[in-house]
Tab-separated table of C-alpha atoms in Angstrom:
chain	number	residue	atom	x	y	z
A	1	UNK	CA	23.623	-91.831	-6.077
A	2	UNK	CA	19.868	-92.434	-6.408
A	3	UNK	CA	18.360	-95.533	-8.077
A	4	UNK	CA	17.308	-93.591	-11.162
A	5	UNK	CA	20.807	-92.170	-11.581
A	6	UNK	CA	22.267	-95.639	-11.135
A	7	UNK	CA	20.078	-97.163	-13.818
A	8	UNK	CA	20.918	-94.347	-16.220
A	9	UNK	CA	24.634	-94.744	-15.575
A	10	UNK	CA	24.755	-98.553	-15.742
A	11	UNK	CA	25.852	-98.718	-19.395
A	12	UNK	CA	28.982	-96.794	-18.377
A	13	UNK	CA	29.656	-98.166	-14.936
A	14	UNK	CA	28.954	-101.858	-15.445
A	15	UNK	CA	29.682	-103.844	-12.318
A	16	UNK	CA	30.634	-100.800	-10.313
A	17	UNK	CA	27.003	-99.736	-10.232
A	18	UNK	CA	23.848	-101.588	-9.344
A	19	UNK	CA	20.082	-101.313	-9.170
A	20	UNK	CA	17.452	-103.573	-7.745
A	21	UNK	CA	17.333	-105.526	-10.985
A	22	UNK	CA	21.130	-105.727	-11.317
A	23	UNK	CA	21.828	-107.022	-7.828
A	24	UNK	CA	23.234	-110.295	-9.125
A	25	UNK	CA	26.213	-108.488	-10.676
A	26	UNK	CA	27.781	-107.962	-7.241
A	27	UNK	CA	29.158	-110.952	-5.367
A	28	UNK	CA	29.304	-110.259	-1.650
A	29	UNK	CA	31.384	-112.818	0.210
A	30	UNK	CA	32.560	-110.815	3.228
A	31	UNK	CA	32.255	-112.140	6.777
A	32	UNK	CA	32.628	-110.816	10.299
A	33	UNK	CA	36.353	-111.532	10.049
A	34	UNK	CA	36.953	-109.643	6.799
A	35	UNK	CA	34.881	-106.716	8.117
A	36	UNK	CA	36.977	-106.677	11.299
A	37	UNK	CA	40.152	-106.678	9.188
A	38	UNK	CA	38.910	-103.644	7.226
A	39	UNK	CA	37.891	-101.822	10.415
A	40	UNK	CA	41.116	-102.510	12.302
A	41	UNK	CA	43.147	-101.454	9.253
A	42	UNK	CA	41.174	-98.205	9.136
A	43	UNK	CA	41.221	-97.476	12.868
A	44	UNK	CA	44.472	-98.751	14.371
A	45	UNK	CA	46.974	-96.529	12.661
A	46	UNK	CA	50.401	-95.386	13.749
A	47	UNK	CA	48.563	-92.802	15.846
A	48	UNK	CA	48.105	-95.499	18.487
A	49	UNK	CA	51.744	-94.898	19.407
A	50	UNK	CA	51.060	-91.207	20.105
A	51	UNK	CA	48.212	-91.858	22.537
A	52	UNK	CA	50.684	-92.035	25.425
A	53	UNK	CA	51.252	-88.304	24.907
A	54	UNK	CA	47.493	-87.734	25.084
A	55	UNK	CA	47.241	-89.702	28.328
A	56	UNK	CA	50.148	-87.671	29.692
A	57	UNK	CA	48.201	-84.456	29.123
A	58	UNK	CA	45.000	-85.808	30.699
A	59	UNK	CA	46.588	-87.778	33.532
A	60	UNK	CA	45.615	-91.073	35.068
A	61	UNK	CA	42.093	-89.860	35.773
A	62	UNK	CA	41.162	-88.355	32.424
A	63	UNK	CA	43.233	-90.371	29.952
A	64	UNK	CA	41.748	-93.872	30.355
A	65	UNK	CA	38.268	-92.401	30.920
A	66	UNK	CA	38.450	-90.470	27.629
A	67	UNK	CA	39.503	-93.588	25.704
A	68	UNK	CA	36.620	-95.640	27.094
A	69	UNK	CA	34.115	-92.823	26.533
A	70	UNK	CA	35.051	-92.278	22.890
A	71	UNK	CA	34.991	-96.026	22.273
A	72	UNK	CA	31.372	-95.893	23.403
A	73	UNK	CA	30.652	-92.902	21.154
A	74	UNK	CA	32.102	-94.790	18.181
A	75	UNK	CA	30.002	-97.866	18.988
A	76	UNK	CA	26.826	-95.775	19.014
A	77	UNK	CA	27.424	-93.791	15.830
A	78	UNK	CA	28.656	-96.822	13.873
A	79	UNK	CA	25.519	-98.724	14.887
A	80	UNK	CA	23.357	-95.872	13.583
A	81	UNK	CA	25.134	-95.906	10.221
A	82	UNK	CA	25.026	-99.703	9.893
A	83	UNK	CA	21.219	-99.624	10.009
A	84	UNK	CA	21.167	-97.180	7.073
A	85	UNK	CA	22.681	-99.643	4.575
A	86	UNK	CA	19.364	-101.184	3.471
A	87	UNK	CA	16.408	-98.944	2.632
A	88	UNK	CA	12.935	-100.227	1.768
A	89	UNK	CA	11.480	-97.811	-0.750
A	90	UNK	CA	7.804	-98.258	-1.758
A	91	UNK	CA	8.609	-97.470	-5.418
A	92	UNK	CA	12.079	-98.949	-5.887
A	93	UNK	CA	11.939	-101.810	-3.426
A	94	UNK	CA	15.139	-102.713	-1.583
A	95	UNK	CA	17.868	-100.105	-2.100
A	96	UNK	CA	21.452	-100.677	-1.015
A	97	UNK	CA	23.411	-97.599	0.035
A	98	UNK	CA	26.857	-98.686	-1.067
A	99	UNK	CA	28.595	-95.548	0.169
A	100	UNK	CA	28.205	-92.878	2.817
A	101	UNK	CA	27.251	-90.163	0.323
A	102	UNK	CA	24.646	-92.427	-1.303
A	103	UNK	CA	22.982	-92.911	2.080
A	104	UNK	CA	22.977	-89.184	2.840
A	105	UNK	CA	21.394	-88.415	-0.518
A	106	UNK	CA	18.678	-91.036	-0.127
A	107	UNK	CA	17.669	-90.117	3.413
A	108	UNK	CA	18.425	-86.387	3.654
A	109	UNK	CA	18.157	-85.043	0.115
A	110	UNK	CA	20.298	-83.370	-2.520
A	111	UNK	CA	21.527	-80.367	-0.517
A	112	UNK	CA	22.818	-82.520	2.321
A	113	UNK	CA	24.343	-84.856	-0.260
A	114	UNK	CA	26.352	-82.046	-1.880
A	115	UNK	CA	27.539	-80.727	1.483
A	116	UNK	CA	28.518	-84.208	2.644
A	117	UNK	CA	30.167	-85.108	-0.651
A	118	UNK	CA	32.547	-82.143	-0.563
A	119	UNK	CA	33.705	-82.588	3.013
A	120	UNK	CA	33.853	-86.366	2.815
A	121	UNK	CA	36.046	-86.477	-0.277
A	122	UNK	CA	38.187	-83.639	1.052
A	123	UNK	CA	38.645	-85.489	4.340
A	124	UNK	CA	39.560	-88.729	2.580
A	125	UNK	CA	42.017	-86.904	0.319
A	126	UNK	CA	43.606	-85.310	3.376
A	127	UNK	CA	43.925	-88.721	4.999
A	128	UNK	CA	45.864	-89.908	1.958
A	129	UNK	CA	48.262	-86.973	2.361
A	130	UNK	CA	48.722	-87.656	6.071
A	131	UNK	CA	49.380	-91.360	5.477
A	132	UNK	CA	52.048	-90.442	2.931
A	133	UNK	CA	53.691	-88.117	5.452
A	134	UNK	CA	53.482	-90.663	8.256
A	135	UNK	CA	55.060	-93.417	6.180
A	136	UNK	CA	58.026	-91.173	5.433
A	137	UNK	CA	58.406	-90.387	9.153
A	138	UNK	CA	58.622	-94.101	9.976
A	139	UNK	CA	61.122	-94.774	7.181
A	140	UNK	CA	63.284	-91.930	8.393
A	141	UNK	CA	63.023	-93.253	11.957
A	142	UNK	CA	64.615	-96.516	10.795
A	143	UNK	CA	67.644	-94.573	9.584
A	144	UNK	CA	67.883	-92.629	12.828
A	145	UNK	CA	67.515	-95.768	14.929
A	146	UNK	CA	70.466	-97.392	13.181
A	147	UNK	CA	72.499	-94.204	13.596
A	148	UNK	CA	71.771	-94.007	17.342
A	149	UNK	CA	72.801	-97.638	17.695
A	150	UNK	CA	76.125	-97.025	15.934
A	151	UNK	CA	77.050	-93.604	17.313
A	152	UNK	CA	75.236	-93.359	20.644
A	153	UNK	CA	71.951	-91.962	21.857
A	154	UNK	CA	73.297	-88.403	22.080
A	155	UNK	CA	74.504	-88.287	18.482
A	156	UNK	CA	73.008	-85.691	16.135
A	157	UNK	CA	71.924	-88.354	13.612
A	158	UNK	CA	70.345	-85.908	11.213
A	159	UNK	CA	68.914	-87.540	8.106
A	160	UNK	CA	67.848	-86.163	4.759
A	161	UNK	CA	64.415	-84.983	3.713
A	162	UNK	CA	61.355	-87.171	3.480
A	163	UNK	CA	60.659	-86.538	-0.198
A	164	UNK	CA	62.422	-89.675	-1.418
A	165	UNK	CA	60.446	-91.885	0.971
A	166	UNK	CA	57.183	-90.211	0.034
A	167	UNK	CA	57.850	-90.886	-3.640
A	168	UNK	CA	58.506	-94.570	-2.896
A	169	UNK	CA	55.269	-94.785	-0.948
A	170	UNK	CA	53.429	-93.029	-3.776
A	171	UNK	CA	54.776	-95.460	-6.371
A	172	UNK	CA	53.551	-98.394	-4.298
A	173	UNK	CA	50.122	-96.766	-4.021
A	174	UNK	CA	49.911	-96.280	-7.789
A	175	UNK	CA	50.032	-100.071	-8.101
A	176	UNK	CA	47.701	-100.803	-5.171
A	177	UNK	CA	45.187	-98.180	-6.292
A	178	UNK	CA	44.302	-100.356	-9.278
A	179	UNK	CA	42.519	-102.769	-6.920
A	180	UNK	CA	38.933	-102.441	-8.226
A	181	UNK	CA	37.245	-101.871	-4.861
A	182	UNK	CA	36.579	-103.031	-1.317
A	183	UNK	CA	35.286	-106.367	-2.602
A	184	UNK	CA	38.784	-107.224	-3.824
A	185	UNK	CA	41.006	-105.982	-0.998
A	186	UNK	CA	40.192	-108.317	1.908
A	187	UNK	CA	43.652	-109.882	1.659
A	188	UNK	CA	45.382	-106.504	1.801
A	189	UNK	CA	43.322	-105.477	4.832
A	190	UNK	CA	44.111	-108.723	6.672
A	191	UNK	CA	47.823	-108.184	6.006
A	192	UNK	CA	47.668	-104.534	7.092
A	193	UNK	CA	45.730	-105.435	10.252
A	194	UNK	CA	48.383	-108.011	11.140
A	195	UNK	CA	51.064	-105.345	10.741
A	196	UNK	CA	49.145	-102.969	13.028
A	197	UNK	CA	48.864	-105.671	15.683
A	198	UNK	CA	52.603	-106.268	15.518
A	199	UNK	CA	53.783	-102.702	16.045
A	200	UNK	CA	51.089	-102.112	18.658
A	201	UNK	CA	52.358	-105.175	20.528
A	202	UNK	CA	55.910	-103.825	20.240
A	203	UNK	CA	54.813	-100.505	21.730
A	204	UNK	CA	53.013	-102.291	24.567
A	205	UNK	CA	55.938	-104.625	25.197
A	206	UNK	CA	58.560	-101.883	25.245
A	207	UNK	CA	56.406	-99.777	27.545
A	208	UNK	CA	55.917	-102.665	29.949
A	209	UNK	CA	59.633	-103.464	29.922
A	210	UNK	CA	60.437	-99.812	30.685
A	211	UNK	CA	57.992	-99.748	33.611
A	212	UNK	CA	59.550	-102.912	35.034
A	213	UNK	CA	63.088	-101.558	34.647
A	214	UNK	CA	62.085	-98.265	36.287
A	215	UNK	CA	60.540	-100.121	39.198
A	216	UNK	CA	57.854	-97.422	39.529
A	217	UNK	CA	54.745	-96.267	37.687
A	218	UNK	CA	55.348	-92.695	36.625
A	219	UNK	CA	52.790	-89.959	35.975
A	220	UNK	CA	50.135	-88.243	38.051
A	221	UNK	CA	46.369	-87.889	38.367
A	222	UNK	CA	46.280	-84.520	36.621
A	223	UNK	CA	48.858	-85.203	33.920
A	224	UNK	CA	51.710	-82.948	32.796
A	225	UNK	CA	51.690	-79.661	34.758
A	226	UNK	CA	51.782	-76.434	32.745
A	227	UNK	CA	52.917	-72.937	33.703
A	228	UNK	CA	49.413	-71.472	33.286
A	229	UNK	CA	45.809	-72.622	33.294
A	230	UNK	CA	45.108	-71.577	29.668
A	231	UNK	CA	48.096	-73.608	28.458
A	232	UNK	CA	46.816	-76.637	30.343
A	233	UNK	CA	43.355	-76.195	28.851
A	234	UNK	CA	44.782	-76.071	25.304
A	235	UNK	CA	46.892	-79.163	25.935
A	236	UNK	CA	43.887	-81.034	27.295
A	237	UNK	CA	41.881	-79.902	24.290
A	238	UNK	CA	44.507	-81.209	21.865
A	239	UNK	CA	44.729	-84.505	23.747
A	240	UNK	CA	40.943	-84.929	23.665
A	241	UNK	CA	41.010	-84.234	19.934
A	242	UNK	CA	43.728	-86.823	19.330
A	243	UNK	CA	41.746	-89.513	21.127
A	244	UNK	CA	38.432	-88.447	19.600
A	245	UNK	CA	39.715	-88.702	16.039
A	246	UNK	CA	41.566	-91.980	16.659
A	247	UNK	CA	38.414	-94.111	16.802
A	248	UNK	CA	35.788	-93.366	14.127
A	249	UNK	CA	35.642	-95.130	10.781
A	250	UNK	CA	32.195	-93.909	9.741
A	251	UNK	CA	33.500	-92.559	6.425
A	252	UNK	CA	34.164	-96.087	5.151
A	253	UNK	CA	31.633	-98.097	7.169
A	254	UNK	CA	29.011	-98.547	4.449
A	255	UNK	CA	31.651	-99.526	1.890
A	256	UNK	CA	32.771	-102.243	4.298
A	257	UNK	CA	29.187	-103.325	4.965
A	258	UNK	CA	28.571	-103.591	1.226
A	259	UNK	CA	31.118	-106.444	1.054
A	260	UNK	CA	29.199	-108.661	3.499
A	261	UNK	CA	27.251	-111.702	2.436
A	262	UNK	CA	23.671	-112.276	3.496
A	263	UNK	CA	22.065	-113.998	5.386
A	264	UNK	CA	22.419	-113.046	8.183
A	265	UNK	CA	21.382	-109.419	7.528
A	266	UNK	CA	24.337	-107.196	6.706
A	267	UNK	CA	23.636	-104.744	9.525
A	268	UNK	CA	23.714	-107.541	12.116
A	269	UNK	CA	27.049	-108.818	10.835
A	270	UNK	CA	28.414	-105.272	10.651
A	271	UNK	CA	27.364	-104.465	14.210
A	272	UNK	CA	28.978	-107.648	15.472
A	273	UNK	CA	32.221	-106.834	13.631
A	274	UNK	CA	32.083	-103.244	14.867
A	275	UNK	CA	31.630	-104.199	18.526
A	276	UNK	CA	34.471	-106.713	18.408
A	277	UNK	CA	36.782	-104.298	16.568
A	278	UNK	CA	36.081	-101.454	19.002
A	279	UNK	CA	36.837	-103.708	21.980
A	280	UNK	CA	40.137	-104.772	20.382
A	281	UNK	CA	40.979	-101.194	19.446
A	282	UNK	CA	40.175	-99.833	22.901
A	283	UNK	CA	42.320	-102.541	24.494
A	284	UNK	CA	45.361	-101.642	22.399
A	285	UNK	CA	44.772	-97.932	22.876
A	286	UNK	CA	44.597	-98.327	26.649
A	287	UNK	CA	47.688	-100.547	26.736
A	288	UNK	CA	49.831	-98.301	24.539
A	289	UNK	CA	48.614	-95.048	26.081
A	290	UNK	CA	48.763	-96.081	29.717
A	291	UNK	CA	51.979	-98.113	29.576
A	292	UNK	CA	53.715	-95.353	27.633
A	293	UNK	CA	52.708	-92.771	30.241
A	294	UNK	CA	53.634	-95.129	33.072
A	295	UNK	CA	57.076	-95.576	31.507
A	296	UNK	CA	57.958	-91.930	30.806
A	297	UNK	CA	55.636	-89.785	32.932
A	298	UNK	CA	55.834	-86.093	32.115
A	299	UNK	CA	58.561	-86.796	29.547
A	300	UNK	CA	56.345	-88.967	27.350
A	301	UNK	CA	57.321	-88.464	23.676
A	302	UNK	CA	54.837	-87.641	20.958
A	303	UNK	CA	55.347	-91.083	19.395
A	304	UNK	CA	56.826	-94.076	21.214
A	305	UNK	CA	58.718	-95.362	18.147
A	306	UNK	CA	59.429	-92.431	15.833
A	307	UNK	CA	59.869	-90.016	18.760
A	308	UNK	CA	62.531	-92.300	20.269
A	309	UNK	CA	61.113	-92.955	23.646
A	310	UNK	CA	62.988	-96.219	23.103
A	311	UNK	CA	66.384	-96.761	21.485
A	312	UNK	CA	66.998	-100.459	22.042
A	313	UNK	CA	66.677	-103.112	20.821
A	314	UNK	CA	67.168	-101.094	17.677
A	315	UNK	CA	66.347	-103.994	15.347
A	316	UNK	CA	62.929	-104.421	16.967
A	317	UNK	CA	62.227	-100.697	16.638
A	318	UNK	CA	63.285	-100.876	12.979
A	319	UNK	CA	60.990	-103.836	12.385
A	320	UNK	CA	58.075	-102.082	14.118
A	321	UNK	CA	58.544	-98.960	11.983
A	322	UNK	CA	58.674	-101.128	8.868
A	323	UNK	CA	55.378	-102.698	9.924
A	324	UNK	CA	53.916	-99.195	10.305
A	325	UNK	CA	54.808	-98.473	6.678
A	326	UNK	CA	53.345	-101.796	5.512
A	327	UNK	CA	50.169	-101.116	7.485
A	328	UNK	CA	49.861	-97.654	5.953
A	329	UNK	CA	50.002	-99.198	2.483
A	330	UNK	CA	46.712	-100.931	3.259
A	331	UNK	CA	45.300	-98.110	5.373
A	332	UNK	CA	45.748	-95.646	2.511
A	333	UNK	CA	43.634	-97.902	0.296
A	334	UNK	CA	40.894	-98.315	2.896
A	335	UNK	CA	40.436	-94.544	3.028
A	336	UNK	CA	40.878	-93.796	-0.669
A	337	UNK	CA	38.791	-96.599	-2.166
A	338	UNK	CA	35.576	-94.653	-1.335
A	339	UNK	CA	36.931	-91.747	-3.394
A	340	UNK	CA	37.781	-94.110	-6.239
A	341	UNK	CA	34.370	-95.746	-6.041
A	342	UNK	CA	32.628	-92.373	-6.069
A	343	UNK	CA	34.564	-91.321	-9.156
A	344	UNK	CA	33.888	-94.621	-10.910
A	345	UNK	CA	30.152	-94.407	-10.277
A	346	UNK	CA	29.866	-90.799	-11.459
A	347	UNK	CA	32.511	-90.429	-14.167
A	348	UNK	CA	33.612	-93.943	-15.182
A	349	UNK	CA	34.617	-94.305	-18.797
A	350	UNK	CA	35.331	-96.940	-21.418
A	351	UNK	CA	37.937	-99.665	-21.198
A	352	UNK	CA	40.667	-100.553	-23.621
A	353	UNK	CA	42.708	-103.700	-24.115
A	354	UNK	CA	46.272	-103.910	-22.903
A	355	UNK	CA	48.222	-106.781	-24.409
A	356	UNK	CA	50.367	-108.574	-21.866
A	357	UNK	CA	52.822	-111.339	-22.854
A	358	UNK	CA	50.735	-114.394	-23.697
A	359	UNK	CA	47.408	-112.862	-22.623
A	360	UNK	CA	45.040	-109.948	-23.037
A	361	UNK	CA	43.513	-107.958	-20.204
A	362	UNK	CA	40.900	-105.243	-20.120
A	363	UNK	CA	41.961	-102.105	-18.288
A	364	UNK	CA	39.536	-99.308	-17.454
A	365	UNK	CA	41.038	-96.129	-18.885
A	366	UNK	CA	39.328	-93.751	-16.471
A	367	UNK	CA	40.250	-95.864	-13.447
A	368	UNK	CA	43.895	-96.020	-14.464
A	369	UNK	CA	44.204	-92.281	-15.127
A	370	UNK	CA	42.102	-90.939	-12.254
A	371	UNK	CA	43.577	-93.148	-9.556
A	372	UNK	CA	47.129	-92.533	-10.691
A	373	UNK	CA	46.465	-88.791	-10.723
A	374	UNK	CA	44.902	-88.964	-7.252
A	375	UNK	CA	47.929	-90.754	-5.792
A	376	UNK	CA	50.251	-88.318	-7.561
A	377	UNK	CA	48.324	-85.379	-6.082
A	378	UNK	CA	48.472	-86.681	-2.504
A	379	UNK	CA	52.177	-87.462	-2.885
A	380	UNK	CA	52.992	-84.083	-4.412
A	381	UNK	CA	51.123	-82.181	-1.702
A	382	UNK	CA	52.879	-84.180	0.999
A	383	UNK	CA	56.283	-83.399	-0.567
A	384	UNK	CA	55.596	-79.711	-1.170
A	385	UNK	CA	53.750	-79.014	2.076
A	386	UNK	CA	55.144	-81.403	4.726
A	387	UNK	CA	53.242	-79.730	7.586
A	388	UNK	CA	49.884	-80.237	5.900
A	389	UNK	CA	48.962	-82.923	8.463
A	390	UNK	CA	48.658	-80.221	11.148
A	391	UNK	CA	46.146	-78.331	9.014
A	392	UNK	CA	44.304	-81.561	8.235
A	393	UNK	CA	44.056	-82.183	11.967
A	394	UNK	CA	42.354	-78.822	12.346
A	395	UNK	CA	40.030	-79.368	9.398
A	396	UNK	CA	39.314	-82.881	10.640
A	397	UNK	CA	38.234	-81.410	13.946
A	398	UNK	CA	35.755	-79.136	12.177
A	399	UNK	CA	34.393	-81.890	9.917
A	400	UNK	CA	34.189	-84.637	12.549
A	401	UNK	CA	30.832	-83.665	14.024
A	402	UNK	CA	28.868	-83.275	10.766
A	403	UNK	CA	30.351	-86.389	9.147
A	404	UNK	CA	30.604	-88.739	12.130
A	405	UNK	CA	27.686	-87.554	14.269
A	406	UNK	CA	25.177	-85.206	12.608
A	407	UNK	CA	24.527	-87.070	9.353
A	408	UNK	CA	24.362	-90.530	10.980
A	409	UNK	CA	21.922	-89.231	13.602
A	410	UNK	CA	19.686	-87.490	11.066
A	411	UNK	CA	19.706	-90.492	8.720
A	412	UNK	CA	18.748	-92.809	11.555
A	413	UNK	CA	15.901	-90.545	12.681
A	414	UNK	CA	14.588	-90.252	9.109
A	415	UNK	CA	14.898	-93.953	8.336
A	416	UNK	CA	13.148	-95.055	11.526
A	417	UNK	CA	10.592	-92.224	11.439
A	418	UNK	CA	11.348	-91.302	15.041
A	419	UNK	CA	8.674	-88.936	16.311
A	420	UNK	CA	10.041	-85.471	17.264
A	421	UNK	CA	9.891	-84.872	20.993
A	422	UNK	CA	9.776	-88.581	21.859
A	423	UNK	CA	12.109	-90.078	24.429
A	424	UNK	CA	14.247	-91.705	21.724
A	425	UNK	CA	14.384	-88.470	19.720
A	426	UNK	CA	15.509	-86.501	22.788
A	427	UNK	CA	18.138	-89.110	23.744
A	428	UNK	CA	19.675	-89.177	20.269
A	429	UNK	CA	19.764	-85.392	20.014
A	430	UNK	CA	21.323	-85.166	23.482
A	431	UNK	CA	24.019	-87.561	22.266
A	432	UNK	CA	24.576	-85.368	19.192
A	433	UNK	CA	24.728	-82.165	21.279
A	434	UNK	CA	27.285	-83.551	23.726
A	435	UNK	CA	29.475	-84.711	20.843
A	436	UNK	CA	29.147	-81.287	19.215
A	437	UNK	CA	30.394	-79.509	22.353
A	438	UNK	CA	33.319	-81.909	22.696
A	439	UNK	CA	34.193	-81.409	19.039
A	440	UNK	CA	34.148	-77.612	19.442
A	441	UNK	CA	36.467	-77.922	22.431
A	442	UNK	CA	38.840	-80.178	20.492
A	443	UNK	CA	38.714	-77.861	17.470
A	444	UNK	CA	39.824	-74.894	19.556
A	445	UNK	CA	42.775	-76.891	20.847
A	446	UNK	CA	43.715	-77.973	17.346
A	447	UNK	CA	43.580	-74.363	16.139
A	448	UNK	CA	45.820	-73.227	19.003
A	449	UNK	CA	48.232	-76.053	18.192
A	450	UNK	CA	48.435	-75.145	14.488
A	451	UNK	CA	48.789	-71.399	14.914
A	452	UNK	CA	51.067	-71.821	17.919
A	453	UNK	CA	53.427	-74.005	15.873
A	454	UNK	CA	53.439	-71.435	13.069
A	455	UNK	CA	54.473	-68.618	15.394
A	456	UNK	CA	57.049	-70.617	17.332
């Protein structure tokens, strides 16, 4: 949203909006540590436990190399976005881009803003659906784990549908969605990050214990063999896509940066938090992916905990799956708060008083209704269309390059007035082109995976 639009909307949006003259209305108290908590909550999801499958497809040569490479890609693109937070406009002075879409509009214009806004909000909505589905999978895995412990590892142990668990998760999100914004959810992110560390440690520990008990490191240089070359290519493509989409957090980076106090400059703090978070993330990804492949070789399951690569100790697996659910409670908010903030800034309405016992509290009517409806929509879609996450994976593959690479690159070039044809201009466009080709390759694999699962 431009400065003029902000000033016009301030009577409606109050503290949710700001201009150069209203900067004092926002209290930014975030530090490197709170930024790292937000980033780790956004990045280290339950998908870390499925990276062993990706390594199995790529083998010992390609798997670790891909993880390190995409960590580097994430470090570069996040650094480009971090520098776009503050803009020095000759007419408006210092302008803060408090969201990704605000930055795109300021640097690239209205058409790019509309294009970005649609795909960004669609992607964030899809993430909410996927998190709802994933939480139900982990809750169901707890039931199955207890059943396998009681009746044996070969028991059928079929459990009911996921709808009940999705509704429970949705009810919890209705409450959490009333958190006003990123400025007020540092505690939730710290808690969620702690949960992600715990289940990641469990995955690493169980993998290491399995390798020790086997007495041999399983797997091969080329990964899981396939009956034909095209099948191997599609598997590699899907594995590359899984790793590629496991790292970036560009969609919420500027919202996180907007919570940081200054001095030092926000972009310096954000870059420091980003580098540290990427190192931590890459370490856990390498440990979980490589130890899982070393433990199971060609038989590596799709998920080390919910796919039952491990059965015992069942109580530890139950606890790890519970931590996944608790982490997803915070992760859902990290990815949906930008949608809530966008709606508040553009359509926020009046507040009304709700009388609580012994006190009175102002509740924003639009916030209450919109956020509840948003959570209800993601929950309903997850219940009615439980395979939607496969389609979201495909759409995510198509939207990754424009949202995570193209817009950040173009904003950086515009902001820094990089001369076309210069060495820096050529290097940045080479980076963008390589990422585009990789994204196309991953998109093809995702498409084959979706349509192949539909016909099987």
